[in-house]
mmCIF file of C-alpha atoms in Angstrom:
data_model
loop_
_atom_site.group_PDB
_atom_site.id
_atom_site.type_symbol
_atom_site.label_atom_id
_atom_site.label_comp_id
_atom_site.label_asym_id
_atom_site.label_seq_id
_atom_site.Cartn_x
_atom_site.Cartn_y
_atom_site.Cartn_z
ATOM 1 C CA MET A 1 112.612 -3.955 45.015
ATOM 2 C CA ARG A 2 112.695 -6.976 47.280
ATOM 3 C CA LEU A 3 112.171 -4.711 50.286
ATOM 4 C CA ILE A 4 109.140 -3.132 48.634
ATOM 5 C CA ALA A 5 107.721 -6.513 47.601
ATOM 6 C CA GLU A 6 108.127 -7.963 51.091
ATOM 7 C CA GLU A 7 106.560 -4.968 52.791
ATOM 8 C CA LEU A 8 103.576 -5.024 50.411
ATOM 9 C CA GLY A 9 103.214 -8.806 50.370
ATOM 10 C CA TYR A 10 103.811 -8.849 46.600
ATOM 11 C CA LYS A 11 105.108 -11.847 44.686
ATOM 12 C CA MET A 12 108.442 -11.234 42.959
ATOM 13 C CA ASP A 13 109.253 -12.552 39.504
ATOM 14 C CA VAL A 14 112.964 -12.098 38.795
ATOM 15 C CA PRO A 15 115.350 -13.534 36.175
ATOM 16 C CA SER A 16 117.579 -16.383 37.311
ATOM 17 C CA VAL A 17 120.655 -14.629 35.898
ATOM 18 C CA THR A 18 121.501 -11.028 35.280
ATOM 19 C CA PHE A 19 120.677 -9.686 31.842
ATOM 20 C CA TRP A 20 123.272 -6.944 32.066
ATOM 21 C CA GLU A 21 126.256 -8.401 30.287
ATOM 22 C CA ARG A 22 129.758 -7.430 31.398
ATOM 23 C CA ASN A 23 130.441 -5.732 28.059
ATOM 24 C CA GLY A 24 127.780 -3.166 28.863
ATOM 25 C CA HIS A 25 125.227 -4.561 26.405
ATOM 26 C CA VAL A 26 121.680 -5.152 27.592
ATOM 27 C CA PRO A 27 120.021 -7.917 25.531
ATOM 28 C CA GLN A 28 116.609 -7.098 24.141
ATOM 29 C CA GLU A 29 114.872 -9.814 26.177
ATOM 30 C CA TYR A 30 115.676 -7.793 29.312
ATOM 31 C CA PHE A 31 112.813 -5.468 28.492
ATOM 32 C CA PHE A 32 109.300 -6.674 29.208
ATOM 33 C CA GLN A 33 107.024 -6.781 26.195
ATOM 34 C CA ASN A 34 104.208 -4.958 27.960
ATOM 35 C CA THR A 35 105.292 -2.188 30.313
ATOM 36 C CA GLU A 36 102.167 -0.025 30.367
ATOM 37 C CA GLY A 37 98.411 -0.364 30.584
ATOM 38 C CA VAL A 38 97.130 -3.502 32.341
ATOM 39 C CA ASP A 39 98.373 -7.065 32.554
ATOM 40 C CA ASN A 40 96.449 -10.263 31.814
ATOM 41 C CA ARG A 41 94.963 -10.170 35.304
ATOM 42 C CA GLY A 42 93.618 -6.662 34.896
ATOM 43 C CA LYS A 43 96.209 -5.111 37.194
ATOM 44 C CA GLN A 44 97.618 -1.690 36.357
ATOM 45 C CA ILE A 45 101.245 -1.894 35.215
ATOM 46 C CA ILE A 46 103.516 0.721 36.782
ATOM 47 C CA HIS A 47 106.942 1.034 35.223
ATOM 48 C CA ILE A 48 109.847 1.994 37.492
ATOM 49 C CA ASP A 49 113.142 3.343 36.222
ATOM 50 C CA ASP A 50 115.904 5.332 37.918
ATOM 51 C CA SER A 51 114.101 8.662 37.498
ATOM 52 C CA PHE A 52 110.916 7.237 39.008
ATOM 53 C CA SER A 53 112.764 5.932 42.058
ATOM 54 C CA THR A 54 114.409 9.341 42.433
ATOM 55 C CA LYS A 55 110.998 11.020 42.591
ATOM 56 C CA LEU A 56 109.882 8.573 45.290
ATOM 57 C CA GLU A 57 113.114 9.391 47.166
ATOM 58 C CA THR A 58 113.007 6.530 49.690
ATOM 59 C CA VAL A 59 111.934 2.910 49.915
ATOM 60 C CA ASP A 60 109.444 3.915 52.609
ATOM 61 C CA ASN A 61 107.845 6.429 50.235
ATOM 62 C CA ALA A 62 107.682 3.762 47.533
ATOM 63 C CA ILE A 63 105.906 1.403 49.932
ATOM 64 C CA ASP A 64 103.383 4.113 50.779
ATOM 65 C CA PHE A 65 102.927 4.955 47.084
ATOM 66 C CA PHE A 66 102.114 1.374 46.065
ATOM 67 C CA LYS A 67 100.334 0.322 49.253
ATOM 68 C CA ASP A 68 96.743 0.665 48.058
ATOM 69 C CA LYS A 69 97.245 0.279 44.317
ATOM 70 C CA ASN A 70 97.299 -3.545 44.019
ATOM 71 C CA SER A 71 99.481 -3.024 40.955
ATOM 72 C CA HIS A 72 101.803 -4.986 38.719
ATOM 73 C CA ILE A 73 105.166 -3.257 39.176
ATOM 74 C CA VAL A 74 107.772 -3.601 36.427
ATOM 75 C CA SER A 75 111.205 -2.438 37.541
ATOM 76 C CA CYS A 76 113.937 -1.564 35.044
ATOM 77 C CA GLY A 77 115.779 0.645 37.507
ATOM 78 C CA TRP A 78 116.808 0.553 41.134
ATOM 79 C CA PHE A 79 117.274 2.678 44.210
ATOM 80 C CA GLN A 80 120.890 3.726 43.751
ATOM 81 C CA LYS A 81 120.958 6.278 46.542
ATOM 82 C CA TYR A 82 122.104 4.674 49.766
ATOM 83 C CA PRO A 83 120.059 7.094 51.922
ATOM 84 C CA TYR A 84 116.906 5.776 50.188
ATOM 85 C CA TRP A 85 117.166 2.448 51.999
ATOM 86 C CA ILE A 86 119.609 3.098 54.833
ATOM 87 C CA ARG A 87 116.952 2.162 57.397
ATOM 88 C CA TYR A 88 116.873 -1.351 55.930
ATOM 89 C CA LYS A 89 120.643 -1.830 55.558
ATOM 90 C CA ASP A 90 120.910 -4.771 57.964
ATOM 91 C CA ARG A 91 118.077 -6.531 56.188
ATOM 92 C CA VAL A 92 119.756 -5.960 52.824
ATOM 93 C CA LYS A 93 123.013 -7.392 54.141
ATOM 94 C CA ASP A 94 121.100 -10.424 55.353
ATOM 95 C CA TYR A 95 119.809 -11.010 51.801
ATOM 96 C CA PHE A 96 123.411 -11.580 50.692
ATOM 97 C CA LYS A 97 124.814 -13.325 53.750
ATOM 98 C CA GLU A 98 125.607 -16.472 51.738
ATOM 99 C CA TRP A 99 127.904 -14.364 49.544
ATOM 100 C CA VAL A 100 130.032 -13.306 52.529
ATOM 101 C CA SER A 101 132.809 -15.541 53.806
ATOM 102 C CA ASN A 102 133.547 -16.275 57.459
ATOM 103 C CA GLU A 103 137.242 -16.622 56.656
ATOM 104 C CA ASN A 104 139.684 -13.817 57.460
ATOM 105 C CA ARG A 105 142.716 -12.808 55.446
ATOM 106 C CA PRO A 106 145.842 -11.585 57.321
ATOM 107 C CA ASN A 107 145.668 -7.922 58.340
ATOM 108 C CA ASN A 108 148.751 -7.042 56.266
ATOM 109 C CA GLU A 109 146.877 -7.808 53.027
ATOM 110 C CA VAL A 110 144.645 -5.463 51.034
ATOM 111 C CA ALA A 111 142.067 -6.070 48.296
ATOM 112 C CA ILE A 112 141.770 -3.532 45.490
ATOM 113 C CA HIS A 113 138.635 -3.677 43.389
ATOM 114 C CA LEU A 114 138.971 -2.224 39.891
ATOM 115 C CA ARG A 115 135.754 -1.256 38.187
ATOM 116 C CA TYR A 116 134.957 -2.595 34.726
ATOM 117 C CA SER A 117 134.797 0.656 32.790
ATOM 118 C CA TYR A 118 132.935 -0.275 29.585
ATOM 119 C CA GLN A 119 135.672 1.791 27.904
ATOM 120 C CA ASN A 120 134.274 4.907 29.570
ATOM 121 C CA PRO A 121 137.295 6.996 30.549
ATOM 122 C CA ILE A 122 135.472 9.159 33.087
ATOM 123 C CA THR A 123 135.095 6.190 35.439
ATOM 124 C CA LYS A 124 138.809 5.438 35.499
ATOM 125 C CA LEU A 125 140.903 6.733 38.378
ATOM 126 C CA ASP A 126 144.474 7.961 38.305
ATOM 127 C CA PRO A 127 146.798 5.079 39.291
ATOM 128 C CA GLN A 128 148.333 7.403 41.898
ATOM 129 C CA TYR A 129 145.087 7.105 43.875
ATOM 130 C CA TYR A 130 145.714 3.376 44.344
ATOM 131 C CA ILE A 131 149.372 3.919 45.260
ATOM 132 C CA ASP A 132 148.478 6.576 47.834
ATOM 133 C CA SER A 133 145.703 4.370 49.240
ATOM 134 C CA ILE A 134 148.030 1.375 49.654
ATOM 135 C CA GLU A 135 150.524 3.528 51.530
ATOM 136 C CA LYS A 136 147.772 5.061 53.645
ATOM 137 C CA ILE A 137 146.080 1.830 54.613
ATOM 138 C CA GLY A 138 149.323 -0.105 55.096
ATOM 139 C CA ALA A 139 149.747 -3.458 53.379
ATOM 140 C CA ASP A 140 152.558 -5.853 52.525
ATOM 141 C CA LYS A 141 150.519 -7.919 50.077
ATOM 142 C CA VAL A 142 148.233 -6.524 47.383
ATOM 143 C CA TYR A 143 145.415 -8.406 45.629
ATOM 144 C CA LEU A 144 143.827 -6.908 42.509
ATOM 145 C CA PHE A 145 140.286 -7.871 41.521
ATOM 146 C CA ALA A 146 138.808 -6.959 38.120
ATOM 147 C CA ASP A 147 136.556 -8.265 35.363
ATOM 148 C CA ASP A 148 138.996 -7.531 32.564
ATOM 149 C CA PHE A 149 142.577 -6.597 33.369
ATOM 150 C CA ASN A 150 143.213 -5.573 29.759
ATOM 151 C CA ARG A 151 141.299 -2.405 30.614
ATOM 152 C CA HIS A 152 143.524 -1.619 33.584
ATOM 153 C CA THR A 153 147.030 -1.795 32.133
ATOM 154 C CA GLU A 154 147.971 1.630 33.539
ATOM 155 C CA VAL A 155 147.080 0.572 37.065
ATOM 156 C CA LEU A 156 148.845 -2.773 36.667
ATOM 157 C CA ASP A 157 152.016 -1.062 35.482
ATOM 158 C CA ALA A 158 151.896 1.477 38.312
ATOM 159 C CA LEU A 159 151.468 -1.194 40.984
ATOM 160 C CA GLN A 160 154.155 -3.597 39.793
ATOM 161 C CA LYS A 161 156.442 -2.599 42.661
ATOM 162 C CA TYR A 162 153.933 -4.226 45.037
ATOM 163 C CA ASN A 163 153.983 -7.523 43.102
ATOM 164 C CA PRO A 164 150.173 -7.646 43.062
ATOM 165 C CA ILE A 165 148.335 -10.951 42.955
ATOM 166 C CA ILE A 166 145.804 -10.935 40.105
ATOM 167 C CA MET A 167 142.296 -12.221 40.856
ATOM 168 C CA SER A 168 139.650 -12.568 38.132
ATOM 169 C CA MET A 169 136.359 -14.129 39.226
ATOM 170 C CA ASN A 170 132.639 -13.948 38.579
ATOM 171 C CA VAL A 171 130.518 -11.520 40.596
ATOM 172 C CA PRO A 172 129.474 -13.758 43.546
ATOM 173 C CA ASP A 173 132.977 -15.200 43.944
ATOM 174 C CA THR A 174 134.523 -11.727 43.801
ATOM 175 C CA ILE A 175 132.239 -10.496 46.576
ATOM 176 C CA MET A 176 132.937 -13.557 48.694
ATOM 177 C CA GLU A 177 136.710 -13.459 48.227
ATOM 178 C CA ILE A 178 136.990 -9.729 48.965
ATOM 179 C CA SER A 179 134.790 -10.166 52.041
ATOM 180 C CA LYS A 180 137.699 -12.081 53.627
ATOM 181 C CA PHE A 181 139.874 -8.952 53.672
ATOM 182 C CA ASN A 182 140.058 -6.524 56.570
ATOM 183 C CA LYS A 183 141.277 -3.758 54.230
ATOM 184 C CA ILE A 184 139.646 -2.795 50.931
ATOM 185 C CA ILE A 185 140.436 -0.082 48.394
ATOM 186 C CA CYS A 186 137.513 0.735 46.110
ATOM 187 C CA SER A 187 137.133 2.238 42.668
ATOM 188 C CA GLN A 188 134.059 3.867 41.103
ATOM 189 C CA GLY A 189 130.620 2.361 40.699
ATOM 190 C CA SER A 190 127.991 0.090 42.179
ATOM 191 C CA PHE A 191 130.119 -3.083 42.100
ATOM 192 C CA SER A 192 132.698 -1.536 44.434
ATOM 193 C CA PHE A 193 129.838 -0.248 46.558
ATOM 194 C CA TRP A 194 128.401 -3.725 47.087
ATOM 195 C CA VAL A 195 131.790 -5.405 47.475
ATOM 196 C CA SER A 196 132.707 -3.074 50.331
ATOM 197 C CA PHE A 197 129.242 -2.688 51.877
ATOM 198 C CA LEU A 198 128.691 -6.442 52.232
ATOM 199 C CA SER A 199 132.172 -7.091 53.605
ATOM 200 C CA ARG A 200 133.252 -7.237 57.232
ATOM 201 C CA ALA A 201 136.329 -5.095 56.545
ATOM 202 C CA GLU A 202 137.344 -2.658 59.273
ATOM 203 C CA ARG A 203 139.027 -0.212 56.885
ATOM 204 C CA ILE A 204 137.631 0.778 53.493
ATOM 205 C CA ILE A 205 138.941 3.550 51.264
ATOM 206 C CA TRP A 206 136.264 5.066 49.052
ATOM 207 C CA PRO A 207 137.021 7.648 46.324
ATOM 208 C CA ILE A 208 134.716 10.628 45.891
ATOM 209 C CA THR A 209 135.121 12.058 42.413
ATOM 210 C CA LYS A 210 134.089 15.119 40.433
ATOM 211 C CA VAL A 211 132.938 13.013 37.472
ATOM 212 C CA GLY A 212 131.507 9.512 37.246
ATOM 213 C CA PRO A 213 129.207 7.538 39.553
ATOM 214 C CA ASN A 214 131.129 8.384 42.746
ATOM 215 C CA ARG A 215 130.437 12.089 42.551
ATOM 216 C CA THR A 216 128.054 13.465 45.169
ATOM 217 C CA ASP A 217 125.899 15.769 43.029
ATOM 218 C CA ASP A 218 124.129 13.116 40.923
ATOM 219 C CA ILE A 219 120.366 13.221 41.507
ATOM 220 C CA ASN A 220 119.983 9.466 40.885
ATOM 221 C CA ILE A 221 123.074 8.015 42.592
ATOM 222 C CA ASP A 222 124.677 8.284 46.023
ATOM 223 C CA TYR A 223 127.147 5.573 47.018
ATOM 224 C CA VAL A 224 128.579 7.381 50.046
ATOM 225 C CA ILE A 225 128.126 5.251 53.174
ATOM 226 C CA SER A 226 128.314 8.078 55.668
ATOM 227 C CA ASP A 227 127.067 6.209 58.733
ATOM 228 C CA GLU A 228 129.929 3.686 59.044
ATOM 229 C CA SER A 229 133.238 4.808 60.542
ATOM 230 C CA ARG A 230 135.164 2.080 58.691
ATOM 231 C CA TYR A 231 134.901 4.154 55.491
ATOM 232 C CA GLU A 232 137.682 6.633 54.743
ATOM 233 C CA PHE A 233 136.856 9.058 51.955
ATOM 234 C CA VAL A 234 139.405 10.319 49.442
ATOM 235 C CA TYR A 235 138.370 13.362 47.430
ATOM 236 C CA LEU A 236 139.798 13.306 43.909
#
């Protein structure tokens, strides 16, 4: 949405903190009280959710759609398909440059990002995926990053032979710390997408699944970064 606002010269009004809590609950105040009709300035309110952004297909199409409308845009969704905004990828990375560290971890270390699953079993990956990925990428020291390790006991048990170092941080600190690694192993979901995309890692293992957000047949989501050779795809 920032890309669209900048291209149209629109003012952005965004919350200072995320309203999406890590337990999966979205507080009621997240939703705007008036999401249709006109606002107090007489501007037409256009509500955007994931399905709306899918119909627009790309950020460029969204810019063209809103260009002459002089509207009040309320966004409760986002462009989750990487191809939608691939043309602006360098600009997007620049938005988050303060979240990326200039430090470099030793090349024999690997960061594994475990997705917070909201107790949804379809997003969880077989622990063997992480074992195979560690062996494939080559690492003597393993760092595990997660929101809540109580939800990843199977993975923790499976990786004990690597003596993993447990890292539990907030979102910005997680992104910054993982950005120091030259090797990253991802799980499912948008958090892993951003952690790897914003990093300077030279090798990234990305799982492509048959169920969950990493599958390739979802009409609203596409996290496959196909234009960067540093990504190695594992089909599960």
